[in-house]
XYZ file of C-alpha atoms in Angstrom:
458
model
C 163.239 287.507 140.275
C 164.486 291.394 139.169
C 163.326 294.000 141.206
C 160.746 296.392 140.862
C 161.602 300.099 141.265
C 158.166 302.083 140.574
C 156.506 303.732 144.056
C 153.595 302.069 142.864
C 149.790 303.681 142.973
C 150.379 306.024 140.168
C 148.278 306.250 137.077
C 144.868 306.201 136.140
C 143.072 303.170 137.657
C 142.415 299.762 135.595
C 138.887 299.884 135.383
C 138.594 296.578 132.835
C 140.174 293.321 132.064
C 141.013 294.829 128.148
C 143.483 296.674 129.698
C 145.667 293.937 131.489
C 145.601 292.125 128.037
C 147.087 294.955 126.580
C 149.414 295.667 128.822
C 151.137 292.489 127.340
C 150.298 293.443 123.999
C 152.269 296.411 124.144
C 155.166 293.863 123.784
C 154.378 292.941 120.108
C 157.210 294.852 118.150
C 158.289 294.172 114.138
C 161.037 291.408 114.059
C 163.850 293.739 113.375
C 162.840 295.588 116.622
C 163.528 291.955 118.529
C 166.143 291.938 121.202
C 167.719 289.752 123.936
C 168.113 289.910 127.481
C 170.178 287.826 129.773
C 170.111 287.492 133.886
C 172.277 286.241 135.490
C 172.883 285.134 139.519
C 176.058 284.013 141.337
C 176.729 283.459 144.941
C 179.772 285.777 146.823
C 181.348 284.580 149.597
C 184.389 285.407 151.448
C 187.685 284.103 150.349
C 189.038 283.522 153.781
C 186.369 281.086 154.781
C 183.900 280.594 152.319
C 180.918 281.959 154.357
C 178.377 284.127 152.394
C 178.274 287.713 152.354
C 175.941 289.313 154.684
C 174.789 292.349 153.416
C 176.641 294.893 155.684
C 179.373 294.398 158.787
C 182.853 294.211 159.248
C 185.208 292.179 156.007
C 183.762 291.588 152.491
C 179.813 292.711 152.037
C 177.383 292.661 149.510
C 177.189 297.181 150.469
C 180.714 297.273 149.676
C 180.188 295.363 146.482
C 177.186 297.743 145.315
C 179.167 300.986 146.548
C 182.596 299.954 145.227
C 180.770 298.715 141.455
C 179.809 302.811 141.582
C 183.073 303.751 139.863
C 181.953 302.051 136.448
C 178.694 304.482 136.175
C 176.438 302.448 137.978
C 173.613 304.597 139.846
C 172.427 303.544 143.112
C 169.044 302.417 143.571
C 167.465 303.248 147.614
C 165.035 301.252 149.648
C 163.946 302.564 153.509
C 167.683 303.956 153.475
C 169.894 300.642 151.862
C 171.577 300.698 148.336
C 169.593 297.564 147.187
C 170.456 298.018 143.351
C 172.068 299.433 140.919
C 171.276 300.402 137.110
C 173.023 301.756 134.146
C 172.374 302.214 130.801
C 169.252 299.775 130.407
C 170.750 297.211 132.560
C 170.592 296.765 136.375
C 172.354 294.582 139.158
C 169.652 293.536 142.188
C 169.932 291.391 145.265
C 167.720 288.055 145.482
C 166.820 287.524 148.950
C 169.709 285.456 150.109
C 172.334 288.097 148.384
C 172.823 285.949 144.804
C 174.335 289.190 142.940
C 172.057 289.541 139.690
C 172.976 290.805 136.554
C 169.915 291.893 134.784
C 171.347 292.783 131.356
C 169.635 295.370 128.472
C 168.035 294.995 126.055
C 170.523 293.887 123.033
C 170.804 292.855 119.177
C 172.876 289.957 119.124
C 174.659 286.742 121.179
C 177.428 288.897 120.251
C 176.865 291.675 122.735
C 175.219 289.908 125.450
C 178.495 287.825 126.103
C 180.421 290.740 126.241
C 177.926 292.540 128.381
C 178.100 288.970 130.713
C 181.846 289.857 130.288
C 182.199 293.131 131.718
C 179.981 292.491 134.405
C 182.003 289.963 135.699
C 185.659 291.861 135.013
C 183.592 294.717 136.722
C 182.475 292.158 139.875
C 186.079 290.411 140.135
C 188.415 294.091 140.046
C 185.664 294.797 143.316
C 185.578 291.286 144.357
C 189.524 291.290 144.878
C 189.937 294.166 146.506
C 187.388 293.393 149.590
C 188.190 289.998 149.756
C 185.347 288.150 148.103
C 184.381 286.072 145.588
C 181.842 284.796 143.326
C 180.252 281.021 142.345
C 178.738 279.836 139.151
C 176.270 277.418 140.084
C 172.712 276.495 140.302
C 172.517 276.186 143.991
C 174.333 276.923 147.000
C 176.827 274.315 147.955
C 177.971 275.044 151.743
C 175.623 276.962 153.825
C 172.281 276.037 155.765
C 169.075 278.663 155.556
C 170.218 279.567 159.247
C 173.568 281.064 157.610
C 172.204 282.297 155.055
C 171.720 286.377 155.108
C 168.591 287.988 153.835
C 168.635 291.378 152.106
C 167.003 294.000 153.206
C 164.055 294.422 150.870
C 160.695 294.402 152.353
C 159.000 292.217 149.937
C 161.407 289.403 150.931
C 160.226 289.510 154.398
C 156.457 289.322 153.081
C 157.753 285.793 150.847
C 159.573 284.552 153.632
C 156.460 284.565 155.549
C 154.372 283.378 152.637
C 156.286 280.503 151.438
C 155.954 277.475 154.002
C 152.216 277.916 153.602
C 152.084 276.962 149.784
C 155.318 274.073 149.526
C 157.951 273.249 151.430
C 160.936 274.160 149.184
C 160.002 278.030 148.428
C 162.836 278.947 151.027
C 165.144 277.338 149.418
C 164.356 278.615 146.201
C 164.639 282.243 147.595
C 167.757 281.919 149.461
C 170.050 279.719 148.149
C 169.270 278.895 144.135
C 170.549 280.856 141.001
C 169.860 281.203 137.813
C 171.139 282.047 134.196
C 167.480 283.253 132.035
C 167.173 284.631 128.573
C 164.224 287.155 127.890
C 163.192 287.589 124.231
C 160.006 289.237 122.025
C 157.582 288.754 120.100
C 156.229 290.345 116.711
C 151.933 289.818 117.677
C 149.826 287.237 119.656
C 150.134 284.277 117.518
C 154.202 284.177 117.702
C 153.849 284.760 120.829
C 151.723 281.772 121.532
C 153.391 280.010 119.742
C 157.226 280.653 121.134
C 155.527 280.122 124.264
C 154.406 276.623 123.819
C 157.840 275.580 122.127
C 159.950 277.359 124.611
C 157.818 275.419 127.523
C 158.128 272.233 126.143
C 161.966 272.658 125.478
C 162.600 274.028 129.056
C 163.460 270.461 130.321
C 166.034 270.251 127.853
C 167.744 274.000 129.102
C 167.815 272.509 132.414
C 169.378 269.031 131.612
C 171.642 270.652 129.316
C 172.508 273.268 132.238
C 172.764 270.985 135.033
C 175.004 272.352 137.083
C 173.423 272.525 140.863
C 174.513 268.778 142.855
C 175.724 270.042 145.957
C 173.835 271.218 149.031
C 175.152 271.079 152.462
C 178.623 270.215 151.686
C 177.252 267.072 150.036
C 175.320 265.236 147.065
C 171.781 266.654 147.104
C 170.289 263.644 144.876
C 169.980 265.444 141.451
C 171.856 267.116 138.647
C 169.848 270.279 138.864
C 168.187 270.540 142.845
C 167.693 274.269 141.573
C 164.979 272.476 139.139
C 163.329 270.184 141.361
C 162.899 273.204 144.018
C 160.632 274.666 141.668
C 158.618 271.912 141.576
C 157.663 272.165 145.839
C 157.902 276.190 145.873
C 154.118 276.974 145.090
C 151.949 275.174 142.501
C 149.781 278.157 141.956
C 152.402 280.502 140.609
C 154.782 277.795 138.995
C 155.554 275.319 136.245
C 154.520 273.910 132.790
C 151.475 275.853 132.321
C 149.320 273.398 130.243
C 146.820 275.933 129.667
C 149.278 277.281 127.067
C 148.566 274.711 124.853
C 144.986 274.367 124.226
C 143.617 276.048 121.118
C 143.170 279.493 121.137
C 145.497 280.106 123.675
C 146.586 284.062 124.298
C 146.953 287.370 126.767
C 143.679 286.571 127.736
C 144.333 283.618 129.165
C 147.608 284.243 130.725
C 145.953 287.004 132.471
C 142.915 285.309 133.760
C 145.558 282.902 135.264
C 147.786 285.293 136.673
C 144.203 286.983 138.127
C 143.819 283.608 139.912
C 147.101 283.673 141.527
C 147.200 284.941 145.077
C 149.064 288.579 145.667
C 152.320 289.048 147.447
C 152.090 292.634 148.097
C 151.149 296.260 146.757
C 153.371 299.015 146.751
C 152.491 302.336 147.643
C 154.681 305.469 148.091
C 157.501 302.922 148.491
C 156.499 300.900 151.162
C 155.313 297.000 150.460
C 151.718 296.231 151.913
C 150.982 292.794 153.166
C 148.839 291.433 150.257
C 150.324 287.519 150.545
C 146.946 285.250 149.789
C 144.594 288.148 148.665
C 143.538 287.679 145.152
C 143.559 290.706 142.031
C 139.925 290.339 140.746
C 138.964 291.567 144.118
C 141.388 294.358 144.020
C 140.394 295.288 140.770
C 136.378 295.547 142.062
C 137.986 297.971 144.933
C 137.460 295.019 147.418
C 141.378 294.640 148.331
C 140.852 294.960 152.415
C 144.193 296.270 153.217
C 143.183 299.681 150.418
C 139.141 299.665 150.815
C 137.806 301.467 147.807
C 141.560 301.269 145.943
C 141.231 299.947 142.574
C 144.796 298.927 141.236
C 146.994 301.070 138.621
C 149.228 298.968 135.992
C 151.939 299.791 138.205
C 150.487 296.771 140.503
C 149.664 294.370 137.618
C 153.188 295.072 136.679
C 154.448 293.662 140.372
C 151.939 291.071 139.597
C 153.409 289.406 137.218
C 156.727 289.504 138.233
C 155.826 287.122 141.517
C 154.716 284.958 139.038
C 157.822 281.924 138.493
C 156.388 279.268 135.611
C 159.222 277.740 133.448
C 158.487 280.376 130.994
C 156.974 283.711 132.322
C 154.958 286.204 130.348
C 155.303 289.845 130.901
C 155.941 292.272 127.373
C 158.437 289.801 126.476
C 159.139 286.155 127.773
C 161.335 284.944 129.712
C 163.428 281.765 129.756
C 163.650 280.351 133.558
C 164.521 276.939 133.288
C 168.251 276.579 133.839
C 170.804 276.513 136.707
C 173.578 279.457 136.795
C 176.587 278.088 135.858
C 180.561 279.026 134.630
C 181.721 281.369 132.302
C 181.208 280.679 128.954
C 177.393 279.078 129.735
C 176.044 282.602 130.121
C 176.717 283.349 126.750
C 175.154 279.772 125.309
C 171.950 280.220 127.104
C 170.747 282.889 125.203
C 172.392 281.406 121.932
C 170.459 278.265 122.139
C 166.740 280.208 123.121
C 167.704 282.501 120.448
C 168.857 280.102 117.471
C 164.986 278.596 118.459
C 162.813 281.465 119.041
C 164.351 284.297 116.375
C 164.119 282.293 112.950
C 161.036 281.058 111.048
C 161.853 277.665 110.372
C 164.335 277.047 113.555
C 161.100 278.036 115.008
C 158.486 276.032 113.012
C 161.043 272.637 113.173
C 161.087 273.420 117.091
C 157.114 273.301 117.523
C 156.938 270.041 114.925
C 159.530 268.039 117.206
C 157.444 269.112 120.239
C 153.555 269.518 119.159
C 152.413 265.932 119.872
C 153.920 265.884 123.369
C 150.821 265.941 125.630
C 150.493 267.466 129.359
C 151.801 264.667 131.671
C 154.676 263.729 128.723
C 156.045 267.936 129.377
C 155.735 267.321 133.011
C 157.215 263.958 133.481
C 160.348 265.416 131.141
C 160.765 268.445 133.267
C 160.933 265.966 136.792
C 163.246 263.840 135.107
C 165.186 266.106 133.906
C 166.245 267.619 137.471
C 166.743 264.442 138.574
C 168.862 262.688 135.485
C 169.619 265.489 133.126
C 170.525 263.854 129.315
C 170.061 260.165 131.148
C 165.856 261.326 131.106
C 163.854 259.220 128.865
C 162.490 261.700 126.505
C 158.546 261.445 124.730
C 158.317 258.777 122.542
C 161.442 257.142 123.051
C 164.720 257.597 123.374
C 166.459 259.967 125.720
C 167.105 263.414 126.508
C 170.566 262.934 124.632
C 168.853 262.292 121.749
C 166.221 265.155 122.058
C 169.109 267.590 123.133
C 171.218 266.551 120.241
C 168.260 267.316 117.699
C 167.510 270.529 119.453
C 170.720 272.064 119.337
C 170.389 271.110 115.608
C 167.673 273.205 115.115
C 168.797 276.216 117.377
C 172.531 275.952 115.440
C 170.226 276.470 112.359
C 168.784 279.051 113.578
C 171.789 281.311 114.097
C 173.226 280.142 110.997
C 169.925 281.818 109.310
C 170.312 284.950 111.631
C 174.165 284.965 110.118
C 174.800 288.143 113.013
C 178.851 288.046 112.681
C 181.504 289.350 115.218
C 184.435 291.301 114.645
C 186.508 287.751 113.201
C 183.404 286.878 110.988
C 181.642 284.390 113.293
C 178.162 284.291 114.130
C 176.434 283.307 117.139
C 176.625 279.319 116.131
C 180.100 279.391 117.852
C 178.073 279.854 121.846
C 176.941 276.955 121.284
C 180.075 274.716 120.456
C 179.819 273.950 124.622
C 176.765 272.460 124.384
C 177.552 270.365 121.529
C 180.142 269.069 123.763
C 177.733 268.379 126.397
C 175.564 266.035 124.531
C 178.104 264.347 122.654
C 179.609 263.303 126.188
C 176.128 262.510 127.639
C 178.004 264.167 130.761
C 176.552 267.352 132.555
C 178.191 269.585 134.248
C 176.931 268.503 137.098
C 177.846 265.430 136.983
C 181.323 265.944 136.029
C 181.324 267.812 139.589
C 180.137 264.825 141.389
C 182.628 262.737 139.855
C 185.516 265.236 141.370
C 183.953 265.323 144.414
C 183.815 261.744 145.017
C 187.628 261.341 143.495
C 189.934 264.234 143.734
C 187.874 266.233 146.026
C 187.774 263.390 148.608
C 184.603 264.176 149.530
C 185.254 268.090 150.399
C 183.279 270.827 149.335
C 185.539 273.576 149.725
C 187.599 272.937 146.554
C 184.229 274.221 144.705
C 184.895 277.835 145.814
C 188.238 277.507 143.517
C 186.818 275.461 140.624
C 183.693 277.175 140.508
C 184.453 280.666 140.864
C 184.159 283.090 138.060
């Protein structure tokens, strides 16, 4: 969920539905304009005790961590009076609402440089880490602490979805306070690629988030699943989350992603900084001037822009898409996420082989594979037989194919293939992470949590 930093009201007002469908449009770029963006979240905690950083107060903070990153060129970034990001060359760090640290990475040619963007970041977090006492986790959900110790950062729209959440599911608090992620955001050349990276990156987004597992733990113990992070998603808010299976039916495009996002109820509007309670109001009356809390107000793309980003389906559309489906985990994952979405989305025939293994899955197959796959990871029976092993092992065929074809080399002659060597490790052990966790929690670990903060730490 990356922040927003407009004020919000400026601009001419929308005054038809043509323009929200081209806001999107204005994504559609030649292929040798295409580039990839990562995000990335982690938990910081104390190294003393292993309680999570509140955002300000006396030993290691999540202020100290923003002020002290300052040194490396990062510019601070003010709400009502509290550093609540920081940005730098294209690339930003922002707070979700229960402090997970997000790197928010720009917009870049190859696998190549977004790992050693990832890389930085995280030499940059540790050298600050250290010195305050703090540290940082690599998983998909938070393995210690309750919502009651849990901070929350002090950004107003927070407050508004804290509010909001319990009315719509009963998991959306723990989706804001104690999940993170690891998401890949990548273009598109017009309307039909578009639609049609959408589809195959939806259907595939069970098989990120098996192969990803990496979230078992919540309240010092086994939560149940491989990835909880996953199966929050699917209690957080049905209106504004999961497989989408409009995206599939013929003809599909911006159109119809807006007139879906239209339907979803508002969060907020922003005006001259502040966030105004919008939480159940709906856009198509706040594009006729009928919003009640700015009578007469039409909207400016400024507010279709915060729109969208409250919107969390598997894959979300803005000028680019993003890929949302799997849990934060160690190191060297953050560089094969956008590898594998990559290898699949950026050549022709990875692309086309993608949509043939996936195009005569129906609606209920896509959502039984996504359930499953929180729940079992590579164990999930997959659509017509056979198992997510299987389906995993012939999609990291395709993706490996895929980078091959894009043949983008390092400095010792490798290309991006090699980010994915992990994965192929994964599936050929049938073993997630996550489960490879439980299994040292129940032996080793003795059925402690706290050896996590050492194992799983970047």
């Amino acid at each position: 969920m990356s922040g927003t930093y407009n004020q919000g009201g400026e601009g001419a007002p929308i005054e038809n539905l043509e323009q929200l469908s081209a806001y999107l449009a204005k994504g559609c770029k030649p292929e040798s304009d295409f580039r990839i963006g990562t995000e990335h979240e982690k938990f910081g905690f104390a190294l003393n005790d292993h309680t999570p950083l509140a955002y300000d107060g006396d030993g290691p903070t999540v202020l100290k961590m923003l002020q002290g990153l300052q040194r490396f060129g990062w510019d601070a970034i003010v709400e009502a009076g509290y550093i609540v990001a920081l940005k730098r060359d294209g690339a930003s760090i922002t707070l979700e609402p229960g402090g997970q640290f997000e790197l928010s990475g720009a917009p870049l040619e190859n696998v190549h440089q977004t790992c050693g963007e990832v890389n930085k970041h995280l030499r940059e977090v540790r050298e600050v880490a250290d010195e305050i006492g703090a540290g940082f986790l690599g998983l998909g959900f938070s393995p210690k602490w309750s919502l009651e110790e849990t901070p929350m950062m002090p950004k107003a729209r927070y407050g508004l979805m804290k509010a909001y959440m319990p009315k719509v599911g009963t998991l959306g608090h723990q989706m804001m306070f104690r999940s993170a992620t690891v998401q890949t955001n990548l273009d598109f050349s017009d309307e039909a690629d578009m639609a049609k990276k959408f589809r195959v990156s939806l259907a595939l987004q069970p098989v990120a988030t098996a192969l990803f597992a990496n979230s078992p733990f919540a309240d010092k113990g086994l939560n149940g699943f491989l990835s909880y992070r996953a199966h929050i998603w699917t209690d957080t808010d049905r209106h504004r989350t999961g497989m989408l299976p409009f995206v599939f039916e013929d003809g599909f495009g911006f159109e119809n992603y807006v007139n879906w996002a239209l339907d979803v109820p508002m969060y907020f509007v922003k005006r001259k900084g502040a966030y105004l309670d919008a939480t159940g109001l709906n856009f198509r009356d706040f594009l006729e001037g009928k919003l009640d809390i700015l009578p007469g107000e039409k909207p400016v793309i400024s507010d279709w822009e915060d729109h969208l980003s409250t919107l969390f389906p598997e894959v979300r559309l803005k000028t680019f898409l993003e890929m949302r489906g799997a849990d934060s985990g160690a190191w060297d994952s953050l560089c094969a996420l956008p590898a594998f979405w990559v290898g699949l989305m950026y050549d022709g025939s990875a692309l086309d082989a993608a949509w043939d293994l996936v195009k005569g899955w129906n609606a209920d197959e896509r959502e039984q594979l996504r359930i499953d796959a929180a729940k079992l990871g590579l164990k999930a029976p997959a659509p017509g037989g056979g198992t997510m092993q299987e389906l995993a092992r012939q999609v990291l065929k395709i993706s490996r194919s895929g980078l091959n074809a894009r043949a983008r080399l390092n400095g010792h002659g490798e290309n991006e293939a090699l980010f994915l060597d992990e994965l192929d490790d994964i599936v050929k052990s049938g073993r997630t992470r996550a489960e490879d966790l439980i299994a040292r929690f129940e032996g080793e670990w003795n059925g402690s949590i706290e050896p996590v903060f050492t194992e799983c730490a970047y």
